[in-house]
RNA sequence: GCCCAUGUAGCUCAGUCGGCAGAGCACUUCCUUGGUAAGGAAGAGGUCACCGGUUCGAUUCCGGUUAUGGGCUCCA
C-alpha cells in the first residue's frame, strides 16, 4: 500500500505497487505525457519506476533542469545508436552530458567526416521520428561483460570491469541498440525534438594523453526548437565578440607565424594596455607595494634550485650562451626572492609587498594557443608578499579587497571564488599544506563571501584562491589568484631576523589580480564587444569637420581636448559626414564631435555617441566636464553599447 | 604534444572535375563641399601559406612542414 507524497504535500495511496508514470497520469494526463523521468525519495529514476513502498515523488519534465540533462543524455544514446547503424564496426565508449549539450566518444578505424556527421544527424532524426520505446533492465556483471565482449564492444567491457562490484548495472535499449547506462532516460526517442550535432574532435580514451585517441562527436540538445535556435543565436553572438576579430578590425594587435603565441601590439591596443597598467600601478601605490623589474633570462641553476625545472621544465624556453644554459623566465617569483635576499631583512620589514609587471614566457603546447587568451609571451600583474605566518590572514583579506575593488572598476560585479587545495604533484610536507590550506579557509570564512572548494587544483608549491568573473554574455573567466607558498622561500634561502634574534623563513604569497594583461584585455574586448569604456578607449573622441571650410575649427577643438589630456583625433577628410560617422562608430570611438558652420560660429560641438545617440550641440567646456565625470566613474556605472 | 579541419588581394570570401586567378569592402587618383551609420567614377593590387612529389603543365592531386581554427591533454 504505497503512500506517495507529491512536492505540494498532497498524498495519494495505492492498494498495490504502481509505476511513477501511472501516478503522474492520475494527477493529469498532460503531466503523464510530459513526464521524462521522476525523482523518488531524492533519486532520479525512469518514468516506469515501480514504487512499492511509501515514497516522495517528483515528476521531472523538460522544464526542470534535470529534465534537460536527461534529454541531452538520451540524445547521446540516440547519437550512438545512429552511429552503430551507419557504421557497425564503430565501438561505443562513453557519452555524457556537458554544458549546453552532450558528446559521445567512438573508436573507429577512420576519421568521421563532416558528411558523416550530416548522415548521422539525419539518422538520429529518423530514429526520433520512429519514437522507439526506451527500456531498461538490471543485469549481472559477468553477463554484462560477456554481452559487450560478444558484441565486439571491447571498450564497454573495460568500462564495466572498472565499475565497483557492488554497483548494480543497467542496460538501456531502444530498437536495435543497447548501452550500459546509469540512467534515467526519456521514455521514448520521440521525446528528443531539438538537437544538432555541432563538432568533431579527437579525445583520449579515459582522458589520458598516453592512451589512444578516440573520435568525439559533440551535439547540443534542447527541450524545443525555439530553445535550440536561441542557443545557436547565442553562439553567433559570442562569435561576433571574438577578440581576435575585433582586435584586427580595430587595429589593436596582431599575431603572425614567425612569433606564435606572442602579441604584436599596435598603437591603439598598446594604449589600452598602458591605461590598464597605469591604473593597476596607482592601485598598488596606494596599498603599500614597491614595484621592481627583474631579468628576462636567468641561469638554469636558479630554476633548478627553485624547483621550476623539475615541475614544469617542459614549458620553459631555454637558451644558451658561452656554454651556460639560461631559462627565459616563466614566472617572477624566484627573481623577487633574489631582491628580497639583498641585505638583511628584519621582521620590521614585513609584510614586504613586491610587485612587477612581469614579462614571462612559457612554451605552451602549440594546440593550446588561442588569441590573447592563451599566449606564450605575456605580462602578469604579479606581486609577491613576504610576511610572517601571523600576517597571512590580514594580507589575504587585503588582497581579496583589492581584487574586488579592481574588478568593480572594470565593470565586473559577478565574481566567483574558489579555494584550490593540494595537487598530486607538489612540493612541501603534508603538515605545511594543512597549515596553508587552513589559513586560506579561515580568511575566506572571515570575509563572509561565498566561495567553493576546488580540490586538487592548487599550485605545486601551495594552495590558492582563484577568482573568476562572469562577462556580459554569461561566460566565466578565471583571472585573479592568491597563492600561499611555504616552500620556495626556504628553497631559495630567504630569511628575516625575528624579534628574538633568530632567523626565520618568511611565508610568500603569490598573487595576480588581472592574471595576464594580454588575457585580461582579450576578456575585456569580448565583454564589451570592442566598445571599451571611455577611460580605456584607445581613442576617446574624434572631431569631424563637416566640410573643408571647418577644417581649422575642428583641428582647434581637437587640440584643446588633447591638451586637456584626452585621446582625441580630428578627421578632416573630404568625405561626407555620414561616412565619417559610420567609420568612427564602427571603430567604437565613444564620442564623435561634429563641427559644421553653426558649431564653428557658436564655438560649440555637436556630440554623438558611438551607439547613435545624438546629444546635440554643446559648448566645449560642457563636453569636457562630461568626459571628466565619465572617466572618474571608470566601469562602475553604465556599460554603454 | 595528439585528433580533425582550414590557409586564395590589406579584410571577408568565391573559384579552378589539372590549362595565364575573381567579387565586395579597403587602398590610390579624379569629380562631388555634402548636417548625423556607405556620394560618384576610374585605377592599382595576388609566387593561390611554405617545401617536395606526380604530370607536357599543379593554386587545384599526393606527401611533408608551418600557422590558424575546433576539440583532447596541459594551463605551474
XYZ file of C-alpha atoms (C1' of nucleotides) in Angstrom:
717
model
C 0.000 0.000 0.000
C 2.418 2.717 -1.096
C 1.507 6.194 0.053
C 3.006 8.706 -2.340
C 3.771 12.259 -1.288
C 3.940 14.897 -4.015
C 6.011 18.100 -3.871
C 2.941 20.187 -2.983
C 2.391 17.966 0.085
C -0.621 16.123 -1.337
C -0.639 12.382 -0.840
C -2.015 9.522 -2.854
C -2.365 5.980 -1.639
C -2.384 2.928 -3.864
C -3.533 -0.581 -2.994
C -0.515 -2.128 -4.684
C 2.791 -1.052 -6.250
C 2.409 1.476 -9.079
C 4.741 2.901 -11.629
C 5.688 6.521 -11.299
C 4.146 7.447 -14.593
C 0.839 5.916 -13.509
C 0.834 8.270 -10.555
C 1.541 11.139 -12.929
C -1.379 10.001 -15.087
C -3.653 10.083 -12.036
C -2.631 13.678 -11.422
C -3.374 14.563 -15.021
C -2.985 13.092 -18.484
C -0.986 16.165 -19.531
C 1.551 15.548 -16.803
C 1.881 11.885 -17.728
C 2.569 12.925 -21.291
C 5.172 15.442 -20.152
C 6.950 13.047 -17.813
C 10.561 12.468 -18.796
C 11.641 10.828 -15.568
C 10.907 11.059 -11.864
C 12.635 11.716 -8.605
C 11.715 9.160 -5.945
C 12.966 9.877 -2.441
C 15.581 12.198 -3.873
C 16.853 9.773 -6.506
C 16.335 10.179 -10.239
C 14.515 7.220 -11.750
C 12.956 6.261 -15.042
C 9.324 7.128 -15.604
C 8.293 3.484 -15.362
C 9.956 3.044 -11.962
C 7.840 0.741 -9.800
C 7.032 2.289 -6.439
C 6.458 -0.427 -3.848
C 6.669 1.488 -0.585
C 5.770 4.916 0.768
C 7.755 7.465 -1.161
C 8.189 11.085 -2.072
C 7.649 11.610 -5.776
C 8.544 14.488 -8.039
C 7.814 14.334 -11.745
C 10.605 15.586 -13.990
C 9.587 17.320 -17.214
C 11.570 19.227 -19.791
C 11.003 22.340 -17.740
C 13.221 21.033 -14.907
C 16.981 21.350 -15.115
C 17.221 17.591 -14.577
C 14.825 17.097 -17.479
C 17.131 18.931 -19.833
C 20.046 16.824 -18.625
C 18.066 13.674 -19.311
C 17.162 14.887 -22.788
C 20.821 15.526 -23.516
C 21.911 12.220 -22.112
C 19.307 10.402 -24.175
C 20.497 12.349 -27.220
C 23.959 10.936 -26.635
C 22.433 7.450 -26.771
C 20.498 8.365 -29.895
C 23.775 9.503 -31.439
C 25.434 6.218 -30.544
C 22.520 4.262 -31.988
C 22.702 6.202 -35.256
C 26.459 5.707 -35.486
C 26.171 1.962 -34.831
C 23.537 1.628 -37.537
C 25.563 3.553 -40.100
C 28.982 2.286 -39.044
C 28.563 -1.111 -37.339
C 32.313 -1.503 -36.841
C 32.453 1.615 -34.638
C 32.801 0.837 -30.933
C 30.916 2.856 -28.361
C 32.631 4.171 -25.240
C 31.094 6.945 -23.169
C 28.536 9.634 -23.872
C 27.979 12.144 -21.097
C 26.119 15.427 -20.793
C 28.181 18.602 -20.965
C 27.304 22.274 -20.745
C 24.694 23.060 -23.427
C 24.781 19.568 -24.863
C 26.395 16.175 -24.963
C 29.057 14.154 -26.701
C 29.820 10.544 -27.456
C 33.276 9.037 -27.950
C 33.728 6.281 -30.518
C 36.590 4.060 -31.515
C 36.536 3.903 -35.299
C 39.293 2.982 -37.760
C 38.895 6.043 -39.974
C 38.124 9.652 -39.072
C 34.498 10.735 -39.239
C 33.960 13.386 -41.879
C 31.609 16.379 -41.847
C 29.498 14.433 -44.361
C 29.301 11.522 -41.909
C 28.088 13.991 -39.309
C 25.227 15.071 -41.565
C 24.269 11.472 -42.249
C 24.403 10.644 -38.539
C 22.234 13.599 -37.632
C 19.717 12.641 -40.311
C 19.597 9.110 -38.934
C 19.105 10.462 -35.407
C 16.132 12.471 -36.605
C 14.712 9.389 -38.278
C 15.132 7.334 -35.084
C 13.480 10.085 -33.051
C 10.598 10.143 -35.527
C 10.133 6.370 -35.038
C 9.549 7.119 -31.349
C 11.304 3.940 -30.194
C 10.479 2.853 -26.658
C 13.464 3.058 -24.306
C 13.534 0.062 -21.981
C 15.977 -0.973 -19.316
C 16.982 -3.986 -17.282
C 19.332 -4.642 -14.410
C 21.975 -7.125 -15.414
C 24.549 -9.259 -13.729
C 28.108 -8.006 -14.008
C 29.714 -11.010 -15.660
C 26.824 -11.336 -18.082
C 27.143 -7.667 -18.983
C 30.833 -8.111 -19.725
C 30.126 -11.180 -21.809
C 27.328 -9.371 -23.641
C 29.523 -6.472 -24.726
C 32.562 -8.651 -25.482
C 30.451 -10.837 -27.755
C 29.133 -7.714 -29.462
C 32.709 -6.620 -30.134
C 32.409 -3.731 -27.684
C 35.769 -4.067 -26.005
C 35.754 -0.557 -24.529
C 32.362 -1.033 -22.924
C 33.539 -4.300 -21.367
C 36.558 -2.489 -19.937
C 34.318 0.218 -18.515
C 32.221 -2.379 -16.704
C 35.321 -4.053 -15.339
C 36.313 -0.766 -13.743
C 32.921 -0.238 -12.061
C 32.909 -1.266 -8.370
C 31.459 -4.749 -7.819
C 28.637 -3.606 -5.585
C 27.030 -1.275 -8.101
C 24.053 -2.638 -9.996
C 24.433 -2.427 -13.754
C 21.641 -1.292 -16.013
C 21.292 -1.827 -19.727
C 19.191 0.611 -21.707
C 17.748 -0.474 -25.035
C 15.993 1.351 -27.800
C 15.242 -0.532 -31.008
C 18.356 -2.420 -32.059
C 20.656 -0.510 -29.730
C 21.690 -1.415 -26.191
C 24.057 0.535 -23.983
C 25.267 0.335 -20.432
C 23.999 3.318 -18.508
C 23.119 4.527 -15.076
C 20.081 6.353 -16.482
C 17.499 7.605 -16.258
C 16.467 8.157 -19.832
C 13.470 9.559 -21.649
C 10.647 7.017 -22.092
C 10.934 7.047 -25.889
C 13.078 8.589 -28.595
C 10.216 10.756 -29.791
C 10.838 12.974 -26.781
C 14.037 14.197 -28.394
C 12.809 17.057 -30.520
C 15.552 19.639 -30.846
C 19.149 18.604 -31.273
C 22.035 19.282 -33.589
C 25.469 17.750 -33.985
C 27.995 20.522 -33.682
C 31.560 19.354 -34.000
C 34.038 16.555 -34.416
C 37.066 16.264 -32.192
C 39.712 13.880 -31.026
C 39.679 12.840 -27.396
C 41.911 10.484 -25.457
C 40.470 7.261 -24.067
C 39.851 7.913 -20.378
C 41.183 11.449 -20.812
C 44.787 10.319 -20.644
C 47.170 11.587 -23.298
C 49.126 8.311 -23.169
C 46.075 6.427 -24.375
C 44.794 6.031 -27.907
C 42.700 8.785 -29.364
C 39.004 8.264 -29.876
C 36.690 10.277 -32.042
C 34.309 12.518 -30.231
C 31.109 13.845 -31.715
C 29.608 16.845 -29.944
C 25.993 17.854 -30.091
C 23.607 20.260 -28.466
C 20.063 19.490 -27.369
C 17.153 21.497 -26.007
C 13.547 20.918 -24.965
C 12.221 22.507 -28.163
C 13.257 24.041 -31.450
C 12.899 27.564 -30.130
C 15.429 26.977 -27.346
C 17.789 25.360 -29.835
C 17.516 28.364 -32.103
C 18.198 30.722 -29.206
C 21.269 28.728 -28.291
C 22.599 28.912 -31.837
C 22.000 32.651 -31.779
C 23.971 32.909 -28.539
C 26.850 31.134 -30.245
C 26.644 33.584 -33.128
C 26.691 36.477 -30.663
C 29.781 35.088 -28.951
C 31.434 34.756 -32.327
C 30.736 38.410 -33.096
C 32.519 39.311 -29.879
C 35.579 37.241 -30.709
C 38.502 39.363 -29.564
C 40.662 38.104 -32.406
C 38.274 39.516 -34.985
C 37.648 42.720 -33.088
C 41.353 43.137 -32.454
C 42.006 43.035 -36.166
C 39.085 45.245 -37.080
C 40.008 47.908 -34.537
C 43.717 47.618 -35.247
C 44.605 46.720 -31.647
C 47.113 43.904 -32.177
C 48.063 41.076 -34.455
C 49.798 37.710 -34.470
C 51.996 36.273 -37.171
C 53.523 32.876 -37.833
C 57.080 33.953 -37.029
C 56.110 34.522 -33.408
C 53.376 32.044 -32.498
C 51.653 32.919 -29.273
C 53.327 36.332 -28.999
C 51.427 39.567 -29.443
C 52.333 42.429 -31.773
C 50.598 45.315 -30.026
C 49.601 48.151 -32.332
C 49.319 51.766 -31.261
C 45.663 51.543 -30.233
C 45.966 48.227 -28.440
C 49.024 49.423 -26.569
C 47.120 52.478 -25.330
C 44.587 50.153 -23.710
C 47.387 48.077 -22.263
C 49.163 51.091 -20.820
C 45.982 52.547 -19.414
C 45.352 49.299 -17.534
C 48.942 49.050 -16.355
C 48.881 52.600 -15.042
C 45.590 52.001 -13.312
C 46.963 48.947 -11.515
C 50.141 50.816 -10.656
C 48.104 53.544 -8.987
C 46.166 50.928 -7.018
C 49.371 49.318 -5.786
C 50.966 52.593 -4.818
C 48.067 53.357 -2.520
C 48.314 49.900 -0.956
C 51.925 49.898 0.100
C 53.590 47.979 -2.712
C 57.040 48.519 -4.137
C 57.489 47.956 -7.860
C 60.526 46.147 -9.239
C 61.847 44.862 -12.549
C 63.806 41.628 -12.914
C 65.751 39.939 -15.749
C 64.064 38.016 -18.552
C 66.864 35.487 -18.791
C 68.296 33.767 -15.740
C 70.748 30.902 -15.358
C 69.290 27.416 -15.245
C 70.732 26.779 -11.791
C 68.306 29.179 -10.132
C 65.358 27.386 -11.704
C 66.720 24.067 -10.575
C 67.018 25.325 -7.047
C 63.523 26.834 -7.103
C 62.050 23.548 -8.327
C 60.667 25.014 -11.538
C 62.773 22.881 -13.873
C 61.554 19.637 -12.401
C 57.913 20.674 -12.073
C 57.367 22.311 -15.411
C 60.661 22.427 -17.233
C 58.788 21.199 -20.297
C 57.174 24.537 -20.899
C 60.231 26.672 -20.210
C 62.074 28.269 -23.092
C 65.790 27.602 -22.763
C 68.656 29.440 -24.388
C 72.403 29.324 -24.075
C 75.475 31.443 -24.289
C 79.157 30.703 -23.660
C 78.378 27.182 -22.508
C 75.924 28.327 -19.884
C 72.293 27.403 -20.076
C 69.678 30.005 -19.335
C 65.920 29.949 -18.948
C 63.642 32.672 -20.172
C 61.624 33.317 -17.090
C 58.220 31.669 -16.927
C 57.459 33.255 -13.543
C 58.763 36.117 -11.498
C 58.846 34.604 -8.034
C 62.449 33.339 -7.894
C 63.659 36.714 -9.144
C 61.690 38.534 -6.470
C 63.245 36.368 -3.805
C 66.657 37.426 -5.128
C 65.713 41.033 -4.446
C 64.364 40.122 -1.029
C 67.655 38.379 -0.273
C 69.719 41.505 -0.890
C 70.629 42.807 2.533
C 69.429 41.514 5.872
C 65.680 41.696 6.428
C 64.032 42.240 9.774
C 60.556 41.243 10.893
C 60.030 45.006 10.883
C 60.320 44.928 7.075
C 57.375 42.575 6.827
C 54.965 42.424 5.203
C 57.018 43.355 2.157
C 54.860 43.691 -0.937
C 56.871 43.454 -4.139
C 55.134 43.929 -7.473
C 56.241 43.642 -11.070
C 54.561 43.860 -14.432
C 56.476 40.705 -15.084
C 57.108 39.691 -18.637
C 57.004 35.906 -18.772
C 57.342 33.298 -21.482
C 56.012 29.770 -21.387
C 56.319 27.353 -24.235
C 52.682 26.327 -24.251
C 51.780 23.334 -26.454
C 51.024 24.619 -29.932
C 47.486 23.252 -29.788
C 46.708 25.273 -26.679
C 47.326 28.736 -28.142
C 44.258 30.906 -28.524
C 44.442 34.586 -29.456
C 45.195 36.771 -26.460
C 43.575 34.274 -24.121
C 46.359 31.708 -24.271
C 49.750 33.028 -25.343
C 53.408 32.164 -24.935
C 54.633 35.636 -24.092
C 52.633 37.611 -21.561
C 52.789 40.063 -18.717
C 51.454 39.306 -15.285
C 50.292 41.983 -12.895
C 52.308 39.974 -10.443
C 53.319 40.554 -6.845
C 54.804 38.593 -4.010
C 54.163 39.399 -0.417
C 56.775 38.292 2.083
C 55.231 38.047 5.521
C 55.109 36.129 8.749
C 52.644 33.337 9.363
C 50.721 35.642 11.654
C 50.287 38.201 8.891
C 48.798 35.817 6.349
C 45.207 36.418 7.222
C 45.424 40.209 7.112
C 47.345 40.138 3.873
C 44.995 37.706 2.171
C 41.921 39.617 3.213
C 43.561 42.830 1.968
C 44.139 41.082 -1.333
C 40.554 39.939 -1.609
C 39.550 43.537 -1.036
C 41.923 44.696 -3.790
C 40.628 42.113 -6.238
C 37.027 43.169 -5.728
C 37.872 46.867 -5.967
C 39.687 46.384 -9.256
C 37.008 44.183 -10.813
C 34.378 46.742 -9.896
C 36.334 49.475 -11.645
C 36.373 47.347 -14.769
C 32.624 46.864 -14.581
C 32.532 43.280 -13.369
C 30.342 42.560 -10.376
C 29.692 38.822 -10.605
C 32.823 37.295 -9.072
C 33.221 33.651 -8.088
C 35.779 32.481 -5.542
C 37.306 29.023 -5.398
C 39.760 27.551 -2.952
C 42.103 25.125 -4.708
C 43.792 22.566 -2.495
C 46.881 20.328 -2.764
C 47.549 18.642 -6.109
C 49.195 15.260 -6.519
C 52.358 16.740 -7.967
C 53.628 19.039 -5.219
C 56.490 20.100 -3.005
C 56.357 20.551 0.771
C 55.199 18.358 3.629
C 51.564 17.498 4.310
C 51.860 19.419 7.542
C 52.751 22.599 5.666
C 49.882 22.032 3.266
C 47.442 21.597 6.140
C 48.623 24.848 7.620
C 48.426 26.742 4.335
C 45.019 25.422 3.372
C 43.626 26.175 6.799
C 44.948 29.731 6.675
C 43.185 30.409 3.375
C 39.993 28.742 4.516
C 39.932 30.790 7.701
C 40.415 34.009 5.779
C 37.653 33.188 3.329
C 35.303 32.347 6.138
C 36.059 35.674 7.780
C 35.103 37.598 4.627
C 31.524 36.269 4.584
C 31.821 35.991 0.806
C 30.521 32.932 -0.968
C 33.191 30.521 -2.111
C 33.554 26.937 -3.198
C 36.183 24.234 -2.982
C 38.285 23.079 -5.920
C 40.129 20.042 -4.586
C 43.488 19.081 -6.060
C 43.851 22.175 -8.216
C 46.416 24.062 -6.154
C 49.825 25.184 -7.434
C 52.688 22.769 -6.854
C 54.072 24.956 -4.064
C 50.859 25.826 -2.257
C 47.073 26.153 -2.147
C 45.385 29.097 -3.807
C 42.250 31.148 -4.022
C 41.116 31.742 -7.609
C 38.784 34.479 -8.751
C 36.586 34.095 -11.797
C 34.180 36.582 -13.238
C 31.139 36.385 -15.430
C 31.035 38.587 -18.501
C 28.153 40.352 -20.216
C 27.044 37.238 -22.072
C 27.415 34.883 -19.152
C 30.792 33.320 -19.789
C 33.096 32.739 -16.849
C 36.784 33.694 -16.944
C 39.357 32.853 -14.339
C 41.601 35.821 -13.674
C 42.937 36.581 -10.230
C 44.754 34.250 -7.916
C 46.194 34.314 -4.408
C 48.646 31.504 -3.701
C 50.313 30.628 -0.444
C 53.843 29.335 -0.591
C 55.668 27.844 2.382
C 58.286 26.138 0.238
C 60.035 28.364 -2.231
C 61.399 30.990 0.191
C 63.247 28.226 2.044
C 64.492 26.622 -1.161
C 65.932 29.953 -2.232
C 67.306 30.831 1.220
C 65.039 33.738 2.087
C 65.049 34.683 5.728
C 64.423 37.519 8.155
C 65.508 38.272 11.676
C 62.715 37.615 14.154
C 62.154 39.691 17.325
C 64.118 37.136 19.338
C 67.128 37.487 17.063
C 66.667 34.137 15.345
C 66.477 33.664 11.574
C 63.096 32.713 10.214
C 61.859 31.869 6.738
C 59.118 34.214 5.510
C 55.879 33.000 4.010
C 55.435 34.110 0.426
C 52.073 34.967 -1.094
C 51.999 34.931 -4.890
C 49.166 36.982 -6.295
C 47.819 38.421 -9.516
C 44.623 40.408 -9.888
C 44.144 40.501 -13.636
C 46.359 37.482 -14.278
C 47.961 38.255 -17.595
C 47.361 41.681 -19.111
C 47.109 40.092 -22.558
C 44.441 37.677 -21.489
C 42.588 40.304 -19.494
C 42.430 42.607 -22.495
C 41.048 39.718 -24.530
C 38.342 39.216 -21.916
C 37.575 42.948 -21.807
C 37.220 43.114 -25.580
C 34.749 40.240 -25.580
C 32.882 41.582 -22.556
C 32.383 44.966 -24.226
C 32.211 43.630 -27.792
C 35.005 46.080 -28.614
C 33.209 49.154 -27.233
C 35.611 49.768 -24.366
C 34.503 52.222 -21.684
C 35.724 55.771 -22.078
C 38.625 55.540 -19.649
C 40.098 52.596 -21.598
C 39.107 53.513 -25.155
C 42.188 53.957 -27.356
C 40.562 56.973 -28.958
C 38.087 58.787 -26.751
C 36.712 61.214 -29.301
C 37.131 62.171 -32.934
C 36.360 65.664 -34.179
C 34.707 65.558 -37.597
C 34.719 68.547 -39.899
C 31.531 68.872 -41.889
C 33.240 70.418 -44.903
C 36.756 71.546 -45.637
C 35.760 75.045 -44.552
C 35.596 73.851 -40.912
C 38.998 72.171 -41.021
C 40.644 74.780 -38.872
C 37.845 74.990 -36.322
C 37.789 71.193 -35.986
C 41.563 70.994 -35.572
C 41.399 73.613 -32.866
C 38.779 71.630 -30.940
C 40.896 68.502 -31.210
C 43.970 70.356 -29.982
C 42.139 71.744 -26.964
C 40.920 68.280 -25.986
C 44.364 66.761 -26.447
C 45.889 69.457 -24.289
C 43.408 68.505 -21.589
C 44.873 65.002 -21.629
C 42.279 63.187 -23.704
C 42.957 60.814 -26.553
C 41.443 62.686 -29.465
C 41.964 62.961 -33.201
C 40.426 65.034 -35.929
C 39.020 63.713 -39.179
C 39.274 66.469 -41.769
C 38.936 64.247 -44.805
C 36.972 65.408 -47.774
C 34.209 62.862 -47.191
C 30.541 63.042 -46.312
C 29.681 63.374 -42.639
C 27.691 60.134 -42.878
C 30.732 58.213 -43.989
C 32.921 59.645 -41.258
C 30.324 58.890 -38.601
C 29.907 55.366 -39.832
C 33.604 54.663 -39.859
C 34.352 56.026 -36.416
C 31.240 54.476 -34.896
C 32.398 51.126 -36.246
C 35.785 51.788 -34.711
C 33.851 52.122 -31.421
C 35.092 55.629 -30.659
C 32.949 56.701 -27.686
C 32.266 60.283 -28.830
C 32.014 61.816 -32.283
C 32.132 65.600 -32.319
C 30.792 67.266 -35.439
C 31.923 70.753 -36.299
C 29.909 72.415 -39.064
C 29.394 76.072 -39.885
C 26.982 76.577 -36.956
C 29.271 74.993 -34.372
C 32.308 76.821 -35.702
C 30.435 80.079 -35.369
C 28.997 79.412 -31.861
C 32.147 77.708 -30.566
C 30.258 74.506 -29.780
C 30.463 70.873 -30.835
C 27.596 68.616 -31.889
C 28.073 65.458 -29.816
C 27.087 61.988 -30.919
C 27.900 58.699 -29.195
C 29.156 55.558 -30.894
C 25.823 53.903 -30.207
C 23.989 56.514 -32.252
C 22.647 58.782 -29.520
C 22.581 62.461 -30.519
C 23.412 64.683 -27.544
C 23.023 67.867 -29.563
C 25.323 70.872 -29.678
C 27.084 71.954 -26.507
C 29.908 74.270 -25.509
C 33.275 72.544 -25.429
C 33.574 73.145 -21.663
C 30.367 71.218 -21.077
C 31.640 68.296 -23.135
C 34.937 68.339 -21.227
C 33.208 68.036 -17.880
C 31.129 65.187 -19.249
C 34.342 63.385 -20.205
C 35.908 64.007 -16.811
C 32.886 62.664 -14.934
C 32.610 59.595 -17.052
C 36.276 58.761 -16.733
C 36.161 59.201 -12.969
C 33.432 56.544 -12.797
C 35.513 54.081 -14.773
C 33.445 50.931 -15.327
C 31.416 51.160 -12.162
C 28.432 52.841 -13.772
C 26.849 52.132 -17.077
C 28.319 49.939 -19.717
C 27.035 51.750 -22.751
C 26.763 49.940 -26.031
C 52.169 17.411 -27.991
C 47.543 14.411 -30.024
C 42.853 14.202 -33.479
C 40.098 16.761 -37.299
C 39.541 20.979 -40.455
C 41.389 25.291 -42.784
C 45.238 28.680 -45.224
C 43.418 32.377 -52.471
C 44.360 40.615 -52.783
C 45.097 44.700 -46.625
C 39.917 42.422 -44.830
C 35.616 38.985 -45.781
C 35.167 35.208 -49.089
C 34.055 32.980 -54.324
C 36.614 29.806 -57.897
C 39.635 26.287 -60.782
C 36.405 17.830 -62.152
C 44.821 19.954 -63.528
C 45.378 24.575 -68.768
C 47.675 32.582 -67.781
C 43.106 33.795 -60.826
C 37.608 36.553 -59.238
C 33.903 39.672 -56.134
C 32.634 43.155 -52.276
C 34.928 46.343 -48.913
C 39.629 48.803 -48.015
C 43.683 51.447 -50.959
C 45.287 55.402 -54.996
C 43.599 59.323 -58.362
C 39.721 62.412 -60.150
C 34.759 64.537 -59.604
C 31.444 65.994 -55.557
C 31.538 70.806 -50.391
C 27.925 67.340 -48.524
C 24.284 68.148 -41.445
C 24.413 62.567 -38.271
C 25.952 54.740 -39.925
C 28.471 53.748 -47.032
C 28.006 60.383 -52.769
C 30.053 59.068 -57.869
C 33.866 57.411 -61.459
C 38.447 55.378 -62.830
C 42.877 52.756 -61.364
C 46.276 49.814 -58.938
C 46.732 45.389 -56.098
C 47.895 38.037 -55.696
C 54.821 33.193 -56.187
C 46.657 30.890 -54.560
C 50.981 29.550 -46.610
C 55.972 27.078 -47.415
C 58.974 22.741 -49.298
C 58.985 18.431 -52.192
C 56.499 14.624 -55.496
C 53.229 13.047 -59.680
C 52.288 15.439 -64.551
C 53.571 18.174 -71.018
C 51.535 21.523 -67.345
C 49.954 21.953 -60.076
C 46.778 27.325 -56.844
C 43.929 22.596 -57.869
C 46.105 15.752 -56.937
C 49.750 13.298 -53.293
C 53.475 13.734 -49.175
C 55.889 16.782 -45.606
C 56.364 21.439 -42.875
C 54.168 25.653 -40.713
C 50.401 28.742 -38.827
C 45.403 29.307 -37.640
C 40.511 27.254 -36.005
C 37.614 23.474 -33.110
C 38.396 19.723 -29.540
C 41.704 16.425 -26.215
C 45.842 16.663 -22.808
C 48.116 20.629 -20.232
C 47.247 25.551 -18.059
C 52.523 25.923 -12.552
